XYZ file of C-alpha atoms in Angstrom:
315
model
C -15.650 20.889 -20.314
C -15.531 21.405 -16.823
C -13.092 18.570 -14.735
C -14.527 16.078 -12.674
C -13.404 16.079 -9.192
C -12.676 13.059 -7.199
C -12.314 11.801 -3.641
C -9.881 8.934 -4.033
C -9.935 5.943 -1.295
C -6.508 3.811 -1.435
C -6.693 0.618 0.051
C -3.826 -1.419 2.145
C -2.068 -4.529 0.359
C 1.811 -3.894 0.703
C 3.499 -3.813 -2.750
C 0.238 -4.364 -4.741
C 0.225 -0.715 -3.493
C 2.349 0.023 -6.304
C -0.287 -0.150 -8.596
C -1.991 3.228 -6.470
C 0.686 4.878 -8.722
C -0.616 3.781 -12.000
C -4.506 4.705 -11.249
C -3.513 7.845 -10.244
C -1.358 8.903 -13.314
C -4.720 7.516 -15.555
C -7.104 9.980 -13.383
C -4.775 12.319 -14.248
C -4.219 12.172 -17.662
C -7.625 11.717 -18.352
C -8.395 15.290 -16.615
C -9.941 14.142 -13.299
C -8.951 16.286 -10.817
C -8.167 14.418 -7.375
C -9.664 16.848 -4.459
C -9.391 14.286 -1.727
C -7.587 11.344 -0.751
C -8.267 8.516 1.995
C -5.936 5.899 2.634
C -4.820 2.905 4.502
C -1.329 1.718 4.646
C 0.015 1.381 1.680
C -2.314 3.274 0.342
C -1.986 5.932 3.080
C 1.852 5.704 1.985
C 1.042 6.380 -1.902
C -1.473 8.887 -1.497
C 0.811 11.130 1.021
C 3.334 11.260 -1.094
C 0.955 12.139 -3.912
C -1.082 15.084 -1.889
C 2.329 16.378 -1.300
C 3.647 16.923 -4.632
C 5.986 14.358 -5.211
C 4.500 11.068 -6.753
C 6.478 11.228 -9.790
C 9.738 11.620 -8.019
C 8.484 8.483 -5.702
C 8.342 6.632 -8.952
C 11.280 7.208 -10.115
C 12.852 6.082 -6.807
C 10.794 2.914 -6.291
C 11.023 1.714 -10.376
C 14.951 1.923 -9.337
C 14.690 -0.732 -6.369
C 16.057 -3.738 -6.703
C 15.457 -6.711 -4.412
C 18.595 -6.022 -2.449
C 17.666 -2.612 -1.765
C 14.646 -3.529 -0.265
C 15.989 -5.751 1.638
C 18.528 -2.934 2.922
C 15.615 -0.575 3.991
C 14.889 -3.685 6.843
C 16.470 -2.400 9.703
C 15.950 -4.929 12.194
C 13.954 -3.798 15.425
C 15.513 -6.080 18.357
C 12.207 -6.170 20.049
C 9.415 -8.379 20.446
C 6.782 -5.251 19.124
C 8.078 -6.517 15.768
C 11.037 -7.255 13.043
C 11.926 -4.111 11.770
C 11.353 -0.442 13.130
C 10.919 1.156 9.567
C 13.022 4.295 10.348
C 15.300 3.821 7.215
C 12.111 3.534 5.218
C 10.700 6.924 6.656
C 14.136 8.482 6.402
C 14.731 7.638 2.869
C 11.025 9.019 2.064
C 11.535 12.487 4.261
C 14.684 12.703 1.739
C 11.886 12.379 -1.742
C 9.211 14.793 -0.142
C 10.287 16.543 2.765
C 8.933 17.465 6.256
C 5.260 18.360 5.111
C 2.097 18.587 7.567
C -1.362 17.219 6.730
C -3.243 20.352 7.390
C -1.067 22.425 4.445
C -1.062 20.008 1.821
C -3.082 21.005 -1.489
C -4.575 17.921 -1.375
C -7.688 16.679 1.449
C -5.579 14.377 3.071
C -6.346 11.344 5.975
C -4.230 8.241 6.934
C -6.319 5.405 8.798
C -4.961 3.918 11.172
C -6.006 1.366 14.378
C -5.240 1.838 17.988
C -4.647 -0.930 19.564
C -4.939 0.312 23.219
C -8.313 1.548 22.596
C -8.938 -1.270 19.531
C -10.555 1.424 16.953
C -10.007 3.324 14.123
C -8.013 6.316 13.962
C -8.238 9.282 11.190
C -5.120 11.311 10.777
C -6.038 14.584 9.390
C -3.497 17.248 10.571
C -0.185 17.053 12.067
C 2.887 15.182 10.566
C 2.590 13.635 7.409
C 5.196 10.866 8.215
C 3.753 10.241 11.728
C 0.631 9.348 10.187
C 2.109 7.263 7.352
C 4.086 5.634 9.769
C 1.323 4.805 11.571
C -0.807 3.444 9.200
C 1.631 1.266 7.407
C 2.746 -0.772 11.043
C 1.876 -4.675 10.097
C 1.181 -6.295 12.578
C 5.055 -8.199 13.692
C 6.736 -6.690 10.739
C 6.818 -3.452 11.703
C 6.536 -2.076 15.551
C 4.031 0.164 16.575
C 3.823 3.897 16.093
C 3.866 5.492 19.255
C 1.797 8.858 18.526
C -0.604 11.424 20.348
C -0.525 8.851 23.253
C -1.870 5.832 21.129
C 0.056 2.825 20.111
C -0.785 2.618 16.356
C -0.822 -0.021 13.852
C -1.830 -0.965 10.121
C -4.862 0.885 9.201
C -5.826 -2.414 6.654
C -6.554 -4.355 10.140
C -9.711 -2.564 10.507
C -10.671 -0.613 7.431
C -8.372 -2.013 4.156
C -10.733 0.275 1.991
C -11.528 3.534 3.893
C -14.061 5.323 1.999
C -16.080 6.680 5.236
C -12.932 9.734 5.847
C -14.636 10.957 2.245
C -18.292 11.341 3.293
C -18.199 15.166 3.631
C -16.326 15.532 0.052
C -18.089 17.785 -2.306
C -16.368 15.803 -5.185
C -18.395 14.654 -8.360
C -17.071 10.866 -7.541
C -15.696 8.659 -5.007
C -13.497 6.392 -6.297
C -11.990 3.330 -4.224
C -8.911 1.120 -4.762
C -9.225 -2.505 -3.341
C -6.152 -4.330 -3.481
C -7.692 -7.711 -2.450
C -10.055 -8.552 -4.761
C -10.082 -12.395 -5.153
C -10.201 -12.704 -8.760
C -8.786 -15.525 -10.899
C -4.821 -15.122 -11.023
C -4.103 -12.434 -13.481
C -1.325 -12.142 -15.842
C 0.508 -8.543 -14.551
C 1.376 -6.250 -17.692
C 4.706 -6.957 -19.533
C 7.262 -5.257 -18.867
C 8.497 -2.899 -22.389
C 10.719 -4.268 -24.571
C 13.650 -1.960 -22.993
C 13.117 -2.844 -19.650
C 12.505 -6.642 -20.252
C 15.878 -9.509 -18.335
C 18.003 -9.983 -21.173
C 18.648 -13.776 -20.254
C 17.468 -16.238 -18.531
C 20.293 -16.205 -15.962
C 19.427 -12.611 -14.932
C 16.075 -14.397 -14.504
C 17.862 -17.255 -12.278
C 19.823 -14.667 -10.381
C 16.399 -12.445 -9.384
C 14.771 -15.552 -8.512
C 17.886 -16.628 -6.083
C 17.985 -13.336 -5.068
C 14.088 -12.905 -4.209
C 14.567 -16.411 -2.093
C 17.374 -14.786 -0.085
C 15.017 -11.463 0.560
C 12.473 -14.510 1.952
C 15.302 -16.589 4.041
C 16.025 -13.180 5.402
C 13.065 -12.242 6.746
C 12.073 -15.282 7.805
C 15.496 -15.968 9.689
C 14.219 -12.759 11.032
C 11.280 -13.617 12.620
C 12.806 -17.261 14.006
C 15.659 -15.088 15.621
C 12.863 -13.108 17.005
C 11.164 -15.862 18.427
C 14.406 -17.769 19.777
C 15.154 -14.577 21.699
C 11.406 -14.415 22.976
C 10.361 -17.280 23.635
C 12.963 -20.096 24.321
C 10.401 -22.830 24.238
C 9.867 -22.371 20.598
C 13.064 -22.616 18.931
C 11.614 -24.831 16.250
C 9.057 -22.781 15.326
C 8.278 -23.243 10.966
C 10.357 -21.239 8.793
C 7.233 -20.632 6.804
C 5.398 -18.080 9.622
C 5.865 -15.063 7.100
C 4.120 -16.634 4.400
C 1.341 -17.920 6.798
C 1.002 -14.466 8.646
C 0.868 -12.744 5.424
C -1.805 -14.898 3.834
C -3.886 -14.321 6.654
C -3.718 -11.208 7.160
C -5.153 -10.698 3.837
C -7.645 -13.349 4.104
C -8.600 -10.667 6.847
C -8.289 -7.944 4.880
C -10.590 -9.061 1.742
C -13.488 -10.031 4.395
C -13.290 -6.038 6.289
C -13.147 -5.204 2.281
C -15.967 -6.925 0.973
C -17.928 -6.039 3.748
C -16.658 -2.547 4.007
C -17.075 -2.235 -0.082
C -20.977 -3.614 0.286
C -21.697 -0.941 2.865
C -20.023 2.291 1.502
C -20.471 1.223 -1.843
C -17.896 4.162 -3.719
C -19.260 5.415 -7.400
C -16.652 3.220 -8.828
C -14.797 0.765 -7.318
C -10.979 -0.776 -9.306
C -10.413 -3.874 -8.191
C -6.496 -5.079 -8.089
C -6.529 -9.209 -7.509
C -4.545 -10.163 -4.391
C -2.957 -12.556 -6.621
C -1.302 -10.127 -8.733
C 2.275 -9.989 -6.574
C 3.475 -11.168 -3.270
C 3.763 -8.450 -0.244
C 7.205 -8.238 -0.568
C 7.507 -7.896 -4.565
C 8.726 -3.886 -4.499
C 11.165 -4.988 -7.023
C 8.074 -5.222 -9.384
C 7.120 -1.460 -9.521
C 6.651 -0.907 -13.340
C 4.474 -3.775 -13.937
C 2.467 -2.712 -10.944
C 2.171 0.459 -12.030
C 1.022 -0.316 -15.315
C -1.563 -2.824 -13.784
C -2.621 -0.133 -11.970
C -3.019 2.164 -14.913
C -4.659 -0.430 -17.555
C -7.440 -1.922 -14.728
C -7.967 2.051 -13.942
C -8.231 2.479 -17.916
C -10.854 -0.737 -18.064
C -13.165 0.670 -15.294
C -13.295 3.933 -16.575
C -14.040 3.361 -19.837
C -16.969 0.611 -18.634
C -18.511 3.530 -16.511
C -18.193 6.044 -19.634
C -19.486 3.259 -22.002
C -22.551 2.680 -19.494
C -23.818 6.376 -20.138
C -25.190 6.028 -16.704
C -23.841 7.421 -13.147
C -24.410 4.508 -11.168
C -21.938 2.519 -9.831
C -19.213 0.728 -11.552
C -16.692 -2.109 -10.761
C -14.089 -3.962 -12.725
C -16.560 -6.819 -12.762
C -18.815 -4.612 -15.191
């Protein structure tokens, strides 16, 4: 029986990203064969690495993070373009995959992005890989802009979280798009296996503490920023990361929706916004596995239809 081919569209949604990892390995072992990928921040991030080869050696790297080591990859910026310039980040992922350019991948590759001098969207199709992940993954204040080509780029989610028009021209049996803001009821994330499950509570208690500390950090971040910046607001609230966050993807799942309605994909998996906090990288293998399992659930709705029209999780 002959493989179906797929264009694969990877939305933005920070660590929810994670769970790119786990639809991927289910299209895979269930002999879909991935031809093209579109993606958008984190998504541009997951499906780089992916098109170049080395997804499996990413997972093994991120399901070995701990809060702490996140928390090292922050390397603060000093400028008011934003917290953290991202280099360690980009020089710990060179390290995985390598120095690789777009145009010689095996994969049909393009990171969205959004210039901000010119306010549109930007496809990067050829040219460095890491450039144009950089690119696309620059939040707005959390990371600084990507100065590329003559464009100052940011987070590709700020215009198109979903991008499914870079796989128009695919001659792939299905398009198949990722949203990782769906606002669904909060759903329970996969447990963890037995082997990998805290021992005790207090390892419990200590992640916890240590997960605040990630939050104080950043967020003593971004009042340092804003004492260096802008004297007259020295008692700015401590709780600007979780309010730029949420609205950013209150932002997000309205381009989404809209953009989901409008380039409706011939299955669309649908990973609630509620399922982890941006920051949560610490939480790879239950990502993953959410990933995998909604990936599993959408699939087998489509097959179980007998039909080729479109398909969502809400099927």
């Amino acid at each position: 029986m002959k493989r179906q081919t797929v264009s694969l569209v990877l939305g933005s949604g920070a660590a929810r990203g994670l769970a790119h990892i786990g639809v991927i390995e289910w299209l895979e072992e269930h002999d879909y064969r991935i031809e093209s990928i579109a993606g958008a921040s984190m998504g541009a991030l997951v499906g780089g690495i992916y098109a170049a080869g080395e997804l499996d050696s990413y997972k093994q790297w991120v399901l070995a993070l701990e809060t702490m080591d996140v928390i090292r990859f922050l390397d603060l910026a000093f400028s008011s373009e934003g917290l953290f310039k991202g280099d360690r980040l980009m020089d710990a992922l060179r390290k995985i995959v390598g120095e690789r350019n777009i145009e010689e991948l095996p994969v049909t590759y393009t990171a969205v992005a959004c210039d901000l001098d010119r306010r549109r969207e930007v496809w990067l199709t050829n040219g460095s890989l890491f450039d144009a992940i950089r690119a696309s993954i620059a939040i707005p204040t959390v990371f600084t802009p990507h100065h590329y080509r003559g464009m100052t780029l940011l987070d590709g989610g700020l215009l198109n979280p979903v991008p499914i028009a870079p796989t128009f021209k695919d001659m792939t049996d299905l398009t198949i798009a990722v949203n990782l803001n769906a606002v669904h009821a909060p759903v329970a994330v996969p447990d963890k296996t037995e082997e990998s499950r805290e021992p005790s509570s207090a390892k419990t208690s200590s992640r916890h503490a240590t997960v605040q500390r990630f939050l104080d950090s950043i967020q003593n971040g971004i009042q340092n920023t804003i004492e260096r910046n802008f004297e007259s607001r020295r008692d700015a609230d401590l709780g600007m990361f979780d309010l730029m966050n949420s609205a950013f993807e209150t932002m997000q799942n309205a381009i989404s929706s809209m953009k989901l309605a409008t380039y409706a994909p011939d299955v669309h998996i649908d990973i609630p916004r509620t399922a982890c906090k941006a920051y949560e990288f610490d939480r790879a293998a239950e990502l993953i596995e959410l990933g995998y399992e909604t990936a599993g659930k959408v699939m087998a709705a489509r097959s179980a239809s007998g039909r080729k029209d479109k398909i969502s999780a809400d099927t």
